[in-house]
């Protein structure tokens, strides 16, 4: 027992004493090595952490390295893409054995004036696809504006042999011409080649201007431009369908001296305006220029308070505030005077009253002089004479503004070709445009052959011509009168024939009761005639805007494609192509809103509601116009122009 106790005693000694003396007894399996395994090792000394500044610097270096690396990779990829593109683009093309019809090189003569008739074009037989197109119906479009491009966009390729006749080889974006006139955007950013736009439908382009049309023989007379000492030549282009989309010119309103004015309808107009504006500031900067002459040079007069006139005034004001102030003598800014002469009570009178008031207050802050209820009497080389009627005395007072720059932007009138077409047709009595029906067919021309869109046309608002047809289609019991049930049928048919009358035919019962003068619960022919005349007088014509022209062009393109698709079926059922009602509805305009730029701000008139604002509205205005560009190329150029103007200002050079 004692031995046992003695042998056990070391095992029960405190642990800290066990490390001082070795354990002699091994029978219990204790060893120093196992005890050392049980005791955990001491923790390592704490590692010093980098300071917050060092950590931030490391993150910044990583970001810079990542940016540099991504930039190098991006530049490498772009450069490689350009090299690959160039390798496949800049190749030598060799063509041999191109077929050309002999009649294309030596066209036969004919027509009333015995001119060459282009029955075949030079590239009609280049390939199999064009050979097939040459057998298709001939669609000739006169003009290269919004209406013409609208037709090209909605026309199905392969349906027609398309020919565009235009004195300009390009389409230009008219709403941004005021911006181009002061260098906010480049002129090149607003144009796109008509040949490129026509490539989608494999169309043909004839550089020239239409001067006459022989409707009985379906021949369009075209005058090709003269080159050098050569005389201009005239020729005939045959057509199956002719679309007149030549636009308009500015109305003179009987004012003399308009030869001293600028207009703003073409790229050439914008270029000439830019030259004059820069020239005025340069001459006004000379020390030898007298104070009176400097005042005249720095006076800019805009005749007309519509969108074009208002936007031009706003662009000139922006030019003065943002660029002239910085690069020209400061005295020029003090003496600049911008004036708008408007014949109505307000500028932008076709917009809502809220927008007109906002624009006038904005111009007042920008020191743009707005003269309302005034009429221009005469324009001279050095001044503008206008009159204002005194509201108190009723007397007309005459005023004048000294100026070396006058922009004329007051209404539209026919250009020479539309005037010629109007003169050929006895029932064309409108003074500003060709009258067309609801299907955009020219009134008086052979049905289904001649159409007109855009500023060159105006839709007929008179409903009296539909009276007999409506009565025949709606008079169910054939008693010569229209009862209420038949009146509802007549209203539906009238809305379909003339969509512009729809909003004036909403109160069907009230209209019926108000014109039932003899209270016999029916309308006779006289009562119906009076009703239709009243409704026709209430219909307003469509505005001469790019939006209207574009929608009309797209409508015609889609309608012509529908006709081509249904042509065989219509022929089998003895339905003629000239009956547009048999295969298409009448044109219906959908107003998408109007907008205008008023100097680092913009206004929107969207019908039931309107919006005004500063920079946010201006960027919205830019976004709308950017999306309406006709090609990806013009979109890219326009975006670059806006960025460059923001970074470096406008180009002030006189080119």
XYZ file of C-alpha atoms in Angstrom:
655
model
C 0.000 0.000 0.000
C 2.803 2.391 0.836
C 4.583 1.570 -2.366
C 1.454 2.165 -4.272
C 0.908 5.515 -2.698
C 4.530 6.491 -3.218
C 4.356 5.669 -6.934
C 1.224 7.655 -7.415
C 2.278 10.783 -5.688
C 4.310 12.326 -8.527
C 1.388 12.034 -10.900
C -0.762 14.238 -8.755
C 1.694 17.047 -8.272
C 0.732 20.422 -9.592
C 1.318 20.869 -13.277
C 3.732 23.742 -12.882
C 5.913 21.567 -10.633
C 5.922 18.770 -13.160
C 8.059 20.879 -15.474
C 10.677 21.435 -12.831
C 11.526 17.774 -12.204
C 11.469 14.847 -14.610
C 8.825 12.250 -14.083
C 10.462 8.970 -13.139
C 7.524 6.698 -13.418
C 6.709 5.729 -17.055
C 4.123 3.117 -16.198
C 1.371 5.731 -16.184
C 2.265 6.914 -19.731
C 3.106 10.486 -18.826
C 5.914 12.132 -20.654
C 7.171 15.640 -21.080
C 6.633 15.531 -24.829
C 2.925 14.756 -24.515
C 2.477 17.540 -21.989
C 4.171 19.932 -24.325
C 1.730 18.861 -27.028
C -1.222 19.715 -24.806
C -0.014 23.250 -23.993
C -0.831 25.680 -26.907
C 2.038 27.632 -28.441
C 2.348 31.310 -27.580
C 0.580 33.694 -30.043
C 2.726 35.389 -32.730
C 3.633 39.033 -32.227
C 1.070 41.478 -33.768
C 1.802 42.565 -37.370
C 1.839 46.266 -38.029
C -1.090 47.329 -40.404
C -0.468 49.942 -43.142
C -1.911 53.386 -42.538
C -5.130 54.548 -44.228
C -3.142 56.827 -46.543
C -1.021 53.937 -47.777
C -4.091 51.758 -48.355
C -5.801 54.577 -50.309
C -2.675 55.105 -52.389
C -2.554 51.416 -53.255
C -6.205 51.432 -54.346
C -5.584 54.534 -56.461
C -2.567 52.927 -58.123
C -4.631 49.834 -58.892
C -7.364 52.013 -60.423
C -4.873 53.959 -62.522
C -3.253 50.741 -63.697
C -6.659 49.312 -64.586
C -7.596 52.488 -66.474
C -4.312 52.551 -68.366
C -4.611 48.876 -69.176
C -8.209 49.157 -70.409
C -7.290 52.233 -72.453
C -4.402 50.421 -74.093
C -6.610 47.431 -74.826
C -9.395 49.675 -76.173
C -7.049 51.649 -78.410
C -5.496 48.429 -79.648
C -8.868 46.892 -80.466
C -10.112 50.055 -82.222
C -6.893 50.396 -84.200
C -7.029 46.753 -85.195
C -10.672 47.174 -86.219
C -9.805 50.200 -88.370
C -6.942 48.338 -90.018
C -9.165 45.328 -90.733
C -11.890 47.619 -92.076
C -9.417 49.395 -94.323
C -8.007 46.115 -95.522
C -11.427 44.997 -96.739
C -12.654 48.437 -97.865
C -9.850 49.982 -99.853
C -9.662 47.409 -102.598
C -9.397 47.837 -106.304
C -12.640 47.076 -108.059
C -12.672 45.926 -111.653
C -15.866 45.681 -113.657
C -16.202 44.300 -117.126
C -19.044 43.465 -119.401
C -21.616 45.812 -117.815
C -24.854 45.691 -119.769
C -26.334 48.989 -120.902
C -29.520 49.228 -122.913
C -28.933 51.132 -126.180
C -32.022 53.245 -125.483
C -30.378 54.445 -122.278
C -27.466 55.915 -124.231
C -29.575 57.171 -127.133
C -33.109 57.761 -125.854
C -35.927 58.190 -128.291
C -37.620 61.551 -128.609
C -41.286 62.260 -128.199
C -43.910 64.135 -126.261
C -45.354 67.582 -127.030
C -41.883 69.175 -127.154
C -40.074 66.299 -128.892
C -37.619 65.812 -126.019
C -35.573 62.708 -125.120
C -37.716 60.231 -123.150
C -35.796 58.257 -120.513
C -37.631 54.961 -120.874
C -34.410 53.194 -119.835
C -31.682 54.389 -117.451
C -27.981 53.648 -117.693
C -27.874 51.310 -114.684
C -31.170 49.479 -115.346
C -29.439 46.313 -116.547
C -26.334 46.188 -114.353
C -27.463 43.042 -112.572
C -30.399 40.666 -112.443
C -32.120 42.497 -109.580
C -32.130 45.806 -111.456
C -33.326 44.106 -114.617
C -36.373 42.877 -112.696
C -36.948 46.321 -111.199
C -36.914 47.927 -114.635
C -40.098 45.979 -115.420
C -41.909 47.237 -112.335
C -44.307 50.243 -112.296
C -42.425 53.527 -112.488
C -42.641 55.675 -109.340
C -41.199 59.163 -109.832
C -40.685 61.424 -106.794
C -40.037 65.130 -107.367
C -38.010 66.616 -104.507
C -35.697 65.272 -101.826
C -37.177 66.645 -98.605
C -39.152 65.154 -95.730
C -41.990 63.870 -97.904
C -39.682 62.148 -100.383
C -37.624 60.489 -97.640
C -40.840 59.380 -95.954
C -41.870 57.543 -99.128
C -38.461 55.856 -99.393
C -38.540 54.721 -95.764
C -41.923 52.985 -95.951
C -41.777 51.613 -99.506
C -41.075 47.898 -99.777
C -37.918 47.211 -101.825
C -38.587 45.547 -105.143
C -42.138 46.856 -105.627
C -41.388 49.828 -107.897
C -38.823 51.250 -110.261
C -38.082 54.390 -108.215
C -36.657 57.629 -109.626
C -36.029 60.787 -107.596
C -35.685 64.132 -109.367
C -34.121 66.933 -107.321
C -31.904 69.989 -107.923
C -30.030 69.072 -104.710
C -28.104 65.830 -104.366
C -28.837 65.605 -100.642
C -31.568 65.668 -98.033
C -31.105 68.246 -95.283
C -32.536 68.471 -91.766
C -34.455 71.760 -91.917
C -35.321 72.188 -88.178
C -31.644 72.708 -87.293
C -30.859 75.244 -90.024
C -30.966 78.136 -87.475
C -28.286 76.333 -85.457
C -26.150 75.830 -88.565
C -26.560 79.499 -89.517
C -24.486 80.607 -86.484
C -22.067 77.689 -86.276
C -23.676 75.752 -83.414
C -23.634 72.687 -85.657
C -21.854 72.023 -88.915
C -23.702 72.149 -92.219
C -22.287 68.742 -93.132
C -23.979 67.246 -90.079
C -27.415 68.089 -91.470
C -27.132 66.523 -94.927
C -27.272 62.984 -96.246
C -26.800 61.900 -99.840
C -30.035 61.032 -101.624
C -28.254 58.255 -103.460
C -27.422 56.596 -100.134
C -30.986 56.975 -98.906
C -32.292 55.463 -102.153
C -30.006 52.438 -101.974
C -32.566 50.650 -99.790
C -35.028 50.460 -102.707
C -32.395 50.345 -105.492
C -33.640 53.709 -106.718
C -32.254 56.036 -109.376
C -31.380 59.708 -109.007
C -31.771 62.404 -111.673
C -30.029 65.675 -110.898
C -32.337 68.381 -112.194
C -35.501 70.331 -111.497
C -39.010 69.545 -112.662
C -40.493 72.294 -114.810
C -43.631 70.807 -116.375
C -45.794 67.686 -116.574
C -47.835 66.138 -119.389
C -50.544 64.262 -117.502
C -52.231 62.873 -120.599
C -49.033 61.024 -121.579
C -47.646 60.625 -118.037
C -44.418 62.474 -118.788
C -42.483 64.668 -116.353
C -40.378 67.398 -117.965
C -37.027 67.923 -116.232
C -34.343 70.544 -116.778
C -30.829 69.219 -116.149
C -28.280 71.750 -114.804
C -25.816 73.412 -117.144
C -22.109 72.639 -116.734
C -19.585 75.262 -117.721
C -20.437 76.886 -121.039
C -22.958 74.197 -121.934
C -26.635 75.006 -122.053
C -29.082 73.268 -119.790
C -30.933 70.388 -121.435
C -34.506 69.215 -120.993
C -35.877 65.693 -121.078
C -38.943 63.616 -120.255
C -39.201 60.989 -117.517
C -42.186 58.614 -117.855
C -44.136 57.671 -114.750
C -46.961 55.453 -113.578
C -47.232 57.296 -110.286
C -45.898 60.797 -109.633
C -45.315 62.215 -106.137
C -44.816 65.995 -105.887
C -42.730 66.780 -102.799
C -40.929 69.972 -103.816
C -41.714 72.048 -100.723
C -42.452 75.761 -100.925
C -40.929 79.228 -101.027
C -41.471 82.167 -98.695
C -44.536 84.322 -99.285
C -43.847 87.974 -100.127
C -47.202 89.403 -98.925
C -46.715 92.227 -101.398
C -43.710 93.659 -99.549
C -41.094 95.329 -101.729
C -37.351 95.028 -101.275
C -37.208 91.335 -100.351
C -34.075 91.030 -102.467
C -32.300 92.609 -99.480
C -33.497 89.815 -97.182
C -32.172 86.386 -96.318
C -34.342 83.284 -96.217
C -33.693 80.093 -94.287
C -34.925 77.077 -96.223
C -31.780 75.525 -97.684
C -28.181 74.726 -96.788
C -27.110 77.579 -99.065
C -29.302 80.003 -97.119
C -27.709 78.952 -93.823
C -24.211 79.341 -95.296
C -24.936 82.862 -96.570
C -26.447 83.916 -93.228
C -23.390 82.684 -91.359
C -21.081 84.650 -93.638
C -23.078 87.851 -93.181
C -23.284 87.502 -89.383
C -19.527 86.988 -88.980
C -18.787 89.747 -91.492
C -20.969 92.192 -89.566
C -19.095 91.552 -86.320
C -15.690 91.771 -88.002
C -16.423 95.113 -89.686
C -18.022 96.451 -86.503
C -14.757 95.658 -84.664
C -12.691 97.970 -86.890
C -11.627 101.268 -85.284
C -12.486 103.084 -88.527
C -16.166 102.085 -88.352
C -18.365 105.002 -87.335
C -20.781 104.648 -84.396
C -23.790 104.940 -86.720
C -22.446 102.256 -89.049
C -21.533 100.012 -86.108
C -25.088 100.290 -84.800
C -26.455 99.283 -88.201
C -24.060 96.345 -88.510
C -25.026 95.050 -85.069
C -28.770 95.246 -85.715
C -30.372 91.911 -86.641
C -34.013 92.006 -87.773
C -36.177 88.893 -88.123
C -39.475 89.367 -89.954
C -41.836 86.672 -88.692
C -42.464 85.275 -85.221
C -42.931 81.643 -86.143
C -40.612 78.783 -85.101
C -37.942 79.578 -87.721
C -37.777 83.277 -86.844
C -37.838 82.663 -83.091
C -35.124 79.989 -83.214
C -32.898 82.159 -85.433
C -33.195 85.066 -82.984
C -32.390 82.705 -80.097
C -29.327 81.292 -81.868
C -27.954 84.757 -82.657
C -28.511 85.758 -79.018
C -26.616 82.646 -77.843
C -23.793 83.434 -80.250
C -23.448 86.926 -78.803
C -23.637 85.812 -75.166
C -21.314 82.813 -75.391
C -18.763 83.617 -78.124
C -18.833 87.258 -79.220
C -18.444 88.371 -75.607
C -15.332 86.234 -75.249
C -13.479 86.860 -78.510
C -14.638 90.292 -79.729
C -14.502 93.762 -78.189
C -16.966 94.031 -75.306
C -18.555 97.136 -76.789
C -20.116 94.986 -79.497
C -22.207 93.113 -76.948
C -23.524 96.379 -75.566
C -24.641 97.635 -78.984
C -26.113 94.408 -80.418
C -29.850 94.680 -81.073
C -31.987 91.694 -82.096
C -35.550 92.483 -83.192
C -38.493 90.229 -84.121
C -41.328 91.833 -86.096
C -44.559 89.829 -85.734
C -47.904 90.647 -87.352
C -49.940 88.830 -84.663
C -50.492 89.495 -80.946
C -47.814 87.013 -79.896
C -44.833 85.165 -81.269
C -45.286 81.414 -81.755
C -49.000 82.138 -82.186
C -49.713 78.570 -83.372
C -48.559 77.277 -79.980
C -50.443 77.537 -76.697
C -50.740 80.902 -74.971
C -48.598 79.641 -72.109
C -45.716 78.907 -74.461
C -46.016 82.270 -76.241
C -45.912 84.141 -72.928
C -42.924 82.108 -71.735
C -40.990 82.773 -74.941
C -41.701 86.509 -74.825
C -40.556 86.762 -71.188
C -37.417 84.764 -71.998
C -36.581 87.119 -74.871
C -37.216 90.107 -72.633
C -34.594 88.809 -70.190
C -32.199 88.181 -73.082
C -32.780 91.744 -74.414
C -34.372 90.540 -77.649
C -36.824 93.168 -78.880
C -40.227 91.621 -79.776
C -42.498 93.906 -81.816
C -46.053 92.544 -82.162
C -49.075 93.708 -84.176
C -46.683 95.176 -86.739
C -46.504 94.798 -90.500
C -43.403 95.206 -92.629
C -44.024 97.812 -95.293
C -40.687 97.849 -97.123
C -37.176 96.513 -96.815
C -34.290 98.660 -97.993
C -30.594 97.957 -98.184
C -29.915 99.690 -94.865
C -33.220 99.568 -92.949
C -36.618 97.974 -92.426
C -39.776 100.066 -92.500
C -42.799 98.736 -90.615
C -46.157 100.047 -89.411
C -48.095 99.660 -86.155
C -51.720 100.572 -85.636
C -52.273 102.692 -82.537
C -54.944 100.872 -80.459
C -56.212 104.147 -78.959
C -56.433 106.432 -81.991
C -56.622 103.776 -84.703
C -53.985 105.616 -86.706
C -51.191 103.705 -88.405
C -47.733 104.881 -87.400
C -44.618 104.184 -89.422
C -41.336 103.111 -87.831
C -37.953 101.993 -89.107
C -34.990 99.970 -87.873
C -31.511 100.434 -89.281
C -30.012 97.038 -90.091
C -27.540 95.165 -92.270
C -29.168 91.774 -91.665
C -32.841 91.003 -92.348
C -34.325 87.497 -92.285
C -37.668 87.019 -94.056
C -39.658 84.136 -92.562
C -43.370 84.877 -92.988
C -45.551 82.167 -94.498
C -45.219 80.005 -97.599
C -46.086 80.202 -101.288
C -45.916 77.900 -104.317
C -42.615 77.267 -105.992
C -42.561 77.480 -109.812
C -43.282 73.773 -110.437
C -46.289 73.559 -108.104
C -47.569 76.778 -109.642
C -47.276 75.201 -113.078
C -49.193 72.091 -111.974
C -51.877 74.271 -110.412
C -52.220 76.282 -113.618
C -52.732 73.106 -115.658
C -55.774 72.073 -113.632
C -58.876 74.306 -113.793
C -60.237 73.361 -110.344
C -57.031 74.313 -108.528
C -57.860 77.661 -106.917
C -55.669 77.648 -103.803
C -52.986 80.335 -103.828
C -50.357 78.692 -101.629
C -50.382 74.976 -102.480
C -51.831 72.231 -104.669
C -55.209 70.996 -103.435
C -55.342 67.237 -102.775
C -58.093 64.966 -101.490
C -57.984 62.822 -98.358
C -55.918 60.204 -100.250
C -53.367 62.919 -101.214
C -54.372 62.680 -104.881
C -54.070 65.949 -106.790
C -57.550 67.290 -107.507
C -58.269 67.368 -111.225
C -55.435 65.014 -112.211
C -56.161 61.491 -113.524
C -57.037 59.368 -110.483
C -54.280 57.223 -109.040
C -51.448 58.882 -110.963
C -50.425 62.207 -109.373
C -50.015 62.807 -105.625
C -48.639 65.723 -103.588
C -47.283 65.900 -100.020
C -45.777 68.378 -97.584
C -45.662 72.126 -98.125
C -46.527 71.642 -101.789
C -50.028 70.407 -100.925
C -53.069 71.233 -98.840
C -55.873 68.780 -98.111
C -59.288 69.863 -99.299
C -61.557 70.868 -96.404
C -64.793 71.289 -98.372
C -67.210 68.398 -97.798
C -69.906 69.434 -100.247
C -68.385 67.375 -103.056
C -69.092 64.179 -101.102
C -72.820 64.967 -100.616
C -74.373 62.875 -103.390
C -72.129 59.857 -102.822
C -72.800 59.934 -99.090
C -76.550 60.138 -99.584
C -76.525 57.275 -102.087
C -74.487 55.063 -99.738
C -76.441 55.953 -96.571
C -80.049 56.262 -97.770
C -81.174 52.731 -96.922
C -84.871 53.123 -97.799
C -84.093 55.255 -100.872
C -86.619 57.972 -100.016
C -84.219 60.825 -100.766
C -83.971 61.796 -97.095
C -81.665 60.841 -94.250
C -83.306 59.807 -90.978
C -81.345 59.544 -87.719
C -80.255 55.926 -88.188
C -79.122 56.720 -91.721
C -77.431 59.857 -90.401
C -75.258 57.746 -88.123
C -74.274 55.611 -91.118
C -73.473 58.773 -93.085
C -71.290 60.111 -90.238
C -69.235 56.910 -90.138
C -68.675 57.007 -93.881
C -67.799 60.705 -93.803
C -65.209 60.168 -91.044
C -63.634 57.431 -93.143
C -63.574 59.542 -96.299
C -62.332 62.710 -94.564
C -60.624 61.902 -91.229
C -59.993 65.618 -90.581
C -63.749 66.040 -90.017
C -63.904 63.506 -87.169
C -63.603 65.888 -84.230
C -66.389 68.066 -85.638
C -68.779 65.100 -85.894
C -68.638 63.889 -82.311
C -72.066 65.282 -81.272
C -74.091 63.256 -83.739
C -77.539 63.794 -82.236
C -77.075 67.511 -81.590
C -75.980 68.113 -85.173
C -78.939 66.182 -86.549
C -81.466 68.070 -84.448
C -79.937 71.499 -85.075
C -80.125 71.123 -88.878
C -83.547 69.441 -88.983
C -85.206 72.775 -89.677
C -88.670 71.380 -90.484
C -88.636 68.958 -87.513
C -89.607 65.931 -89.599
C -86.905 63.731 -88.027
C -84.968 63.645 -91.297
C -82.513 65.740 -93.281
C -83.195 66.618 -96.896
C -80.492 67.507 -99.414
C -80.581 71.233 -98.625
C -80.286 70.643 -94.896
C -77.449 68.175 -95.439
C -75.671 70.602 -97.732
C -75.851 73.377 -95.129
C -74.554 70.998 -92.460
C -71.586 69.837 -94.564
C -70.683 73.417 -95.501
C -70.660 74.411 -91.820
C -68.451 71.485 -90.826
C -66.078 72.124 -93.746
C -65.626 75.723 -92.615
C -64.567 74.519 -89.173
C -61.862 72.168 -90.464
C -58.405 73.731 -90.241
C -55.701 72.907 -92.744
C -52.620 71.022 -91.636
C -49.562 73.137 -90.785
C -46.652 73.311 -93.205
C -44.230 71.383 -91.003
C -41.695 68.622 -91.461
C -43.835 66.361 -89.261
C -46.802 66.571 -91.645
C -44.657 66.002 -94.742
C -42.937 62.988 -93.188
C -46.211 61.337 -92.164
C -47.725 61.944 -95.594
C -44.682 60.477 -97.327
C -44.733 57.373 -95.123
C -48.468 56.995 -95.783
C -47.944 57.031 -99.558
C -45.035 54.601 -99.402
C -47.033 52.108 -97.336
C -50.094 52.543 -99.580
C -48.103 51.985 -102.782
C -46.556 48.837 -101.299
C -50.002 47.572 -100.344
C -51.189 48.219 -103.887
C -48.253 46.273 -105.342
C -49.033 43.340 -103.048
C -52.728 43.271 -103.964
C -52.369 44.179 -107.638
C -52.989 40.701 -109.032
C -56.029 40.090 -106.836
C -57.478 43.479 -107.768
C -56.947 42.797 -111.466
C -58.732 39.443 -111.254
C -61.719 41.172 -109.603
C -61.788 44.030 -112.127
C -60.737 46.632 -109.517
C -58.637 49.407 -111.030
C -55.483 50.848 -109.496
C -56.879 54.366 -109.588
C -59.498 53.507 -106.944
C -57.489 54.236 -103.772
C -60.555 53.697 -101.572
C -60.656 50.038 -102.591
C -57.308 49.140 -101.040
C -56.357 51.875 -98.551
C -57.857 54.211 -95.965
C -57.598 57.971 -96.256
C -54.619 59.789 -94.755
C -54.987 60.591 -91.065
C -52.571 62.994 -89.435
C -51.434 62.318 -85.858
C -50.018 65.366 -84.170
C -46.977 64.372 -82.107
C -46.346 67.855 -80.729
C -44.464 71.012 -81.673
C -41.250 72.288 -80.172
C -39.007 75.303 -80.464
C -35.621 76.422 -79.145
C -35.552 79.846 -77.447
C -31.972 80.193 -76.227
C -30.619 77.606 -73.726
C -34.265 76.707 -73.182
C -37.001 75.019 -75.172
C -40.785 74.828 -75.332
C -43.012 71.865 -76.150
C -46.616 72.022 -77.319
C -48.058 68.509 -77.166
C -51.683 69.351 -77.814
C -53.541 68.870 -74.543
C -50.584 69.956 -72.446
C -47.444 71.993 -72.928
C -44.048 72.229 -71.266
C -41.417 74.913 -70.911
C -38.027 74.771 -69.293
C -34.340 75.599 -69.269
C -31.392 73.302 -69.882
C -33.364 70.114 -69.206
C -35.923 71.092 -71.843
C -33.132 72.066 -74.227
C -31.563 68.606 -73.941
C -34.980 67.046 -74.471
C -35.337 69.207 -77.600
C -31.948 68.004 -78.813
C -32.878 64.391 -78.096
C -36.023 64.637 -80.216
C -34.167 66.101 -83.178
C -31.320 63.629 -82.760
C -33.707 60.664 -83.013
C -35.283 62.144 -86.168
C -32.033 62.092 -88.144
C -32.236 60.159 -91.402
C -29.057 58.117 -90.911
C -26.589 56.876 -88.299
C -23.935 59.054 -89.907
C -25.785 62.321 -89.290
C -26.594 61.191 -85.741
C -22.901 60.664 -84.990
C -21.852 63.969 -86.579
C -24.561 65.909 -84.765
C -23.556 64.473 -81.398
C -19.917 65.374 -82.060
C -20.926 68.938 -83.016
C -22.807 69.484 -79.766
C -19.901 68.135 -77.722
C -17.355 70.249 -79.621
C -19.437 73.398 -79.164
C -19.651 72.737 -75.438
C -15.887 72.228 -75.150
C -14.487 74.757 -77.613
C -17.343 77.087 -78.546
C -18.669 77.882 -82.009
C -16.569 78.170 -85.123
C -16.213 81.930 -85.741
C -14.383 81.692 -89.049
C -15.909 83.093 -92.225
C -15.765 80.382 -94.863
